[in-house]
């Protein structure tokens, strides 16, 4: 599958695109990668989305393990290779069990999740399937994460859905980073 929106050469960028690319390169992401390659076609949207993503990845009320877990659930939901390959190592580092990662990769409910992973999984799966959640699922999520955490969980799921859609339409390739090449065996 050919990449539809490859990286833009600097000499082909508009002034706004160059400015957005420079700001991203100078920030915590250290470059225009992943979803930001196609999003650079709309530099203002890219800038706003990357700020949302920065909050959700590095500043939300959720434990990093739960945020990474939700990112994997969403990556699998959308069969988004780039996000999957980037977030599996981060999920491992945050404490997600290999058995859980393998089950998600196979499209199955992980059998041995922590209580908070179960709540997040059930919440996301119901939200994807029904476009909402029932009172029981909502109350479980509030009990586990608080109202702020529920909103942040929706934010993580929504943001990663957005970037997954962008990269799926753009045919963005998985990262070329050799440290994640072993993940190619996952059946996404």
mmCIF file of C-alpha atoms in Angstrom:
data_model
loop_
_atom_site.group_PDB
_atom_site.id
_atom_site.type_symbol
_atom_site.label_atom_id
_atom_site.label_comp_id
_atom_site.label_asym_id
_atom_site.label_seq_id
_atom_site.Cartn_x
_atom_site.Cartn_y
_atom_site.Cartn_z
ATOM 1 C CA UNK A 1 0.000 0.000 0.000
ATOM 2 C CA UNK A 2 1.506 3.322 -1.059
ATOM 3 C CA UNK A 3 1.766 6.136 1.428
ATOM 4 C CA UNK A 4 -0.718 8.785 0.270
ATOM 5 C CA UNK A 5 0.655 11.665 2.324
ATOM 6 C CA UNK A 6 4.422 11.229 2.714
ATOM 7 C CA UNK A 7 6.606 13.760 4.518
ATOM 8 C CA UNK A 8 6.583 17.171 2.861
ATOM 9 C CA UNK A 9 9.936 18.434 1.589
ATOM 10 C CA UNK A 10 10.849 21.697 3.323
ATOM 11 C CA UNK A 11 10.975 23.557 -0.003
ATOM 12 C CA UNK A 12 7.368 22.540 -0.737
ATOM 13 C CA UNK A 13 5.960 23.678 2.632
ATOM 14 C CA UNK A 14 3.965 26.841 3.115
ATOM 15 C CA UNK A 15 5.165 29.346 5.691
ATOM 16 C CA UNK A 16 2.543 28.034 8.147
ATOM 17 C CA UNK A 17 3.632 24.427 7.559
ATOM 18 C CA UNK A 18 7.301 25.295 8.089
ATOM 19 C CA UNK A 19 6.481 27.141 11.308
ATOM 20 C CA UNK A 20 4.377 24.220 12.612
ATOM 21 C CA UNK A 21 7.087 21.697 11.692
ATOM 22 C CA UNK A 22 9.778 23.786 13.430
ATOM 23 C CA UNK A 23 7.663 24.101 16.584
ATOM 24 C CA UNK A 24 7.023 20.365 16.655
ATOM 25 C CA UNK A 25 10.699 19.571 16.086
ATOM 26 C CA UNK A 26 11.659 21.892 18.951
ATOM 27 C CA UNK A 27 9.075 20.379 21.339
ATOM 28 C CA UNK A 28 8.871 17.102 23.247
ATOM 29 C CA UNK A 29 8.061 15.105 20.099
ATOM 30 C CA UNK A 30 11.391 16.167 18.499
ATOM 31 C CA UNK A 31 10.051 15.962 14.965
ATOM 32 C CA UNK A 32 7.116 15.574 12.615
ATOM 33 C CA UNK A 33 6.289 11.854 12.835
ATOM 34 C CA UNK A 34 3.342 9.493 12.684
ATOM 35 C CA UNK A 35 0.003 11.268 12.403
ATOM 36 C CA UNK A 36 1.686 14.645 12.180
ATOM 37 C CA UNK A 37 3.147 13.872 8.751
ATOM 38 C CA UNK A 38 -0.284 13.889 7.066
ATOM 39 C CA UNK A 39 -1.704 16.431 9.538
ATOM 40 C CA UNK A 40 0.956 18.926 8.427
ATOM 41 C CA UNK A 41 -1.295 19.491 5.393
ATOM 42 C CA UNK A 42 -3.469 21.430 7.875
ATOM 43 C CA UNK A 43 -0.883 23.066 10.154
ATOM 44 C CA UNK A 44 -3.379 24.777 12.457
ATOM 45 C CA UNK A 45 -5.292 21.540 13.047
ATOM 46 C CA UNK A 46 -1.988 19.709 13.542
ATOM 47 C CA UNK A 47 -0.873 22.251 16.132
ATOM 48 C CA UNK A 48 -4.123 22.074 18.076
ATOM 49 C CA UNK A 49 -4.316 18.278 17.955
ATOM 50 C CA UNK A 50 -0.717 17.811 19.044
ATOM 51 C CA UNK A 51 -1.391 19.967 22.102
ATOM 52 C CA UNK A 52 -4.389 17.790 22.985
ATOM 53 C CA UNK A 53 -2.266 14.677 22.460
ATOM 54 C CA UNK A 54 0.526 16.099 24.580
ATOM 55 C CA UNK A 55 -1.897 16.638 27.481
ATOM 56 C CA UNK A 56 -3.448 13.192 27.093
ATOM 57 C CA UNK A 57 -0.083 11.396 26.917
ATOM 58 C CA UNK A 58 1.853 13.383 29.478
ATOM 59 C CA UNK A 59 -0.542 15.315 31.719
ATOM 60 C CA UNK A 60 -3.923 13.626 32.071
ATOM 61 C CA UNK A 61 -5.375 12.419 35.346
ATOM 62 C CA UNK A 62 -5.035 8.778 34.257
ATOM 63 C CA UNK A 63 -2.243 6.481 35.326
ATOM 64 C CA UNK A 64 0.236 6.041 32.449
ATOM 65 C CA UNK A 65 -0.517 2.306 32.314
ATOM 66 C CA UNK A 66 -4.229 2.973 31.756
ATOM 67 C CA UNK A 67 -3.538 5.653 29.135
ATOM 68 C CA UNK A 68 -1.215 3.313 27.233
ATOM 69 C CA UNK A 69 -3.721 0.477 27.620
ATOM 70 C CA UNK A 70 -6.473 2.610 26.063
ATOM 71 C CA UNK A 71 -4.094 3.606 23.257
ATOM 72 C CA UNK A 72 -3.569 -0.088 22.488
ATOM 73 C CA UNK A 73 -7.315 -0.799 22.607
ATOM 74 C CA UNK A 74 -7.932 2.035 20.140
ATOM 75 C CA UNK A 75 -4.987 1.056 17.912
ATOM 76 C CA UNK A 76 -6.402 -2.449 17.679
ATOM 77 C CA UNK A 77 -9.937 -1.171 17.087
ATOM 78 C CA UNK A 78 -8.674 0.790 14.073
ATOM 79 C CA UNK A 79 -5.944 -1.697 13.043
ATOM 80 C CA UNK A 80 -3.523 1.214 13.216
ATOM 81 C CA UNK A 81 -0.002 -0.159 12.869
ATOM 82 C CA UNK A 82 1.978 2.996 13.573
ATOM 83 C CA UNK A 83 0.231 3.672 16.886
ATOM 84 C CA UNK A 84 0.326 -0.010 17.835
ATOM 85 C CA UNK A 85 4.056 -0.335 17.169
ATOM 86 C CA UNK A 86 4.846 2.881 19.037
ATOM 87 C CA UNK A 87 2.650 2.169 22.060
ATOM 88 C CA UNK A 88 3.340 -1.543 22.678
ATOM 89 C CA UNK A 89 6.846 -0.810 24.066
ATOM 90 C CA UNK A 90 5.467 2.140 26.046
ATOM 91 C CA UNK A 91 2.681 -0.069 27.388
ATOM 92 C CA UNK A 92 5.178 -2.735 28.429
ATOM 93 C CA UNK A 93 7.259 -0.094 30.181
ATOM 94 C CA UNK A 94 4.127 1.171 31.959
ATOM 95 C CA UNK A 95 3.364 -2.338 33.219
ATOM 96 C CA UNK A 96 0.871 -3.851 30.785
ATOM 97 C CA UNK A 97 1.278 -7.630 30.819
ATOM 98 C CA UNK A 98 2.486 -9.409 27.683
ATOM 99 C CA UNK A 99 -0.560 -11.712 27.849
ATOM 100 C CA UNK A 100 -2.804 -8.629 27.717
ATOM 101 C CA UNK A 101 -0.924 -7.194 24.742
ATOM 102 C CA UNK A 102 -1.107 -10.528 22.892
ATOM 103 C CA UNK A 103 -4.857 -10.842 23.485
ATOM 104 C CA UNK A 104 -5.470 -7.285 22.253
ATOM 105 C CA UNK A 105 -3.346 -7.955 19.171
ATOM 106 C CA UNK A 106 -5.464 -11.020 18.419
ATOM 107 C CA UNK A 107 -8.661 -8.988 18.820
ATOM 108 C CA UNK A 108 -9.694 -10.805 21.997
ATOM 109 C CA UNK A 109 -10.700 -9.596 25.434
ATOM 110 C CA UNK A 110 -7.588 -10.040 27.608
ATOM 111 C CA UNK A 111 -8.287 -12.743 30.201
ATOM 112 C CA UNK A 112 -6.105 -11.447 33.052
ATOM 113 C CA UNK A 113 -6.484 -7.681 33.260
ATOM 114 C CA UNK A 114 -6.111 -5.595 36.405
ATOM 115 C CA UNK A 115 -9.350 -4.181 37.789
ATOM 116 C CA UNK A 116 -8.653 -0.744 36.274
ATOM 117 C CA UNK A 117 -7.761 -2.305 32.905
ATOM 118 C CA UNK A 118 -11.074 -4.203 32.981
ATOM 119 C CA UNK A 119 -13.000 -1.004 33.662
ATOM 120 C CA UNK A 120 -11.169 0.877 30.882
ATOM 121 C CA UNK A 121 -11.577 -2.019 28.422
ATOM 122 C CA UNK A 122 -15.302 -2.425 29.129
ATOM 123 C CA UNK A 123 -15.842 1.335 28.903
ATOM 124 C CA UNK A 124 -14.022 1.668 25.568
ATOM 125 C CA UNK A 125 -15.528 -1.443 24.010
ATOM 126 C CA UNK A 126 -19.067 -0.383 24.951
ATOM 127 C CA UNK A 127 -18.423 3.167 23.754
ATOM 128 C CA UNK A 128 -17.122 1.916 20.376
ATOM 129 C CA UNK A 129 -19.935 -0.604 19.967
ATOM 130 C CA UNK A 130 -22.951 1.446 21.166
ATOM 131 C CA UNK A 131 -21.681 5.052 20.817
ATOM 132 C CA UNK A 132 -22.328 5.545 24.535
ATOM 133 C CA UNK A 133 -22.159 3.655 27.831
ATOM 134 C CA UNK A 134 -24.870 2.310 30.129
ATOM 135 C CA UNK A 135 -25.311 3.520 33.698
ATOM 136 C CA UNK A 136 -23.482 0.501 35.167
ATOM 137 C CA UNK A 137 -20.410 1.005 32.957
ATOM 138 C CA UNK A 138 -20.431 4.736 33.644
ATOM 139 C CA UNK A 139 -20.654 4.254 37.437
ATOM 140 C CA UNK A 140 -17.840 1.675 37.401
ATOM 141 C CA UNK A 141 -15.643 4.103 35.463
ATOM 142 C CA UNK A 142 -16.410 7.011 37.806
ATOM 143 C CA UNK A 143 -15.683 4.792 40.828
ATOM 144 C CA UNK A 144 -12.340 3.755 39.304
ATOM 145 C CA UNK A 145 -11.143 7.027 37.766
ATOM 146 C CA UNK A 146 -13.425 9.857 38.954
ATOM 147 C CA UNK A 147 -15.330 12.136 36.604
ATOM 148 C CA UNK A 148 -12.092 13.823 35.497
ATOM 149 C CA UNK A 149 -10.639 10.417 34.663
ATOM 150 C CA UNK A 150 -13.743 9.426 32.692
ATOM 151 C CA UNK A 151 -13.426 12.570 30.596
ATOM 152 C CA UNK A 152 -9.694 11.973 30.121
ATOM 153 C CA UNK A 153 -10.418 8.355 29.135
ATOM 154 C CA UNK A 154 -12.892 9.577 26.509
ATOM 155 C CA UNK A 155 -10.277 12.111 25.406
ATOM 156 C CA UNK A 156 -7.591 9.431 24.966
ATOM 157 C CA UNK A 157 -9.992 7.195 23.023
ATOM 158 C CA UNK A 158 -11.211 10.088 20.873
ATOM 159 C CA UNK A 159 -7.786 11.550 20.176
ATOM 160 C CA UNK A 160 -6.280 8.194 19.217
ATOM 161 C CA UNK A 161 -9.334 7.422 17.100
ATOM 162 C CA UNK A 162 -8.755 10.706 15.250
ATOM 163 C CA UNK A 163 -5.057 10.098 14.610
ATOM 164 C CA UNK A 164 -5.765 6.474 13.664
ATOM 165 C CA UNK A 165 -8.308 7.617 11.086
ATOM 166 C CA UNK A 166 -5.856 10.190 9.720
ATOM 167 C CA UNK A 167 -3.073 7.625 9.331
ATOM 168 C CA UNK A 168 -5.369 4.922 7.937
ATOM 169 C CA UNK A 169 -6.586 7.315 5.228
ATOM 170 C CA UNK A 170 -3.045 8.557 4.575
ATOM 171 C CA UNK A 171 -1.680 4.979 4.498
ATOM 172 C CA UNK A 172 0.990 6.004 7.008
ATOM 173 C CA UNK A 173 3.572 3.232 7.397
ATOM 174 C CA UNK A 174 4.629 1.771 10.750
ATOM 175 C CA UNK A 175 7.747 3.376 12.232
ATOM 176 C CA UNK A 176 11.054 2.268 10.766
ATOM 177 C CA UNK A 177 12.602 2.135 14.236
ATOM 178 C CA UNK A 178 14.369 -1.224 14.470
ATOM 179 C CA UNK A 179 13.586 -1.475 18.191
ATOM 180 C CA UNK A 180 9.932 -2.125 17.325
ATOM 181 C CA UNK A 181 10.523 -4.310 14.245
ATOM 182 C CA UNK A 182 10.030 -7.465 16.335
ATOM 183 C CA UNK A 183 6.419 -6.417 16.758
ATOM 184 C CA UNK A 184 5.759 -7.159 13.103
ATOM 185 C CA UNK A 185 4.640 -10.625 14.168
ATOM 186 C CA UNK A 186 1.535 -9.166 15.832
ATOM 187 C CA UNK A 187 -1.477 -10.007 13.656
ATOM 188 C CA UNK A 188 -3.011 -6.542 13.369
#
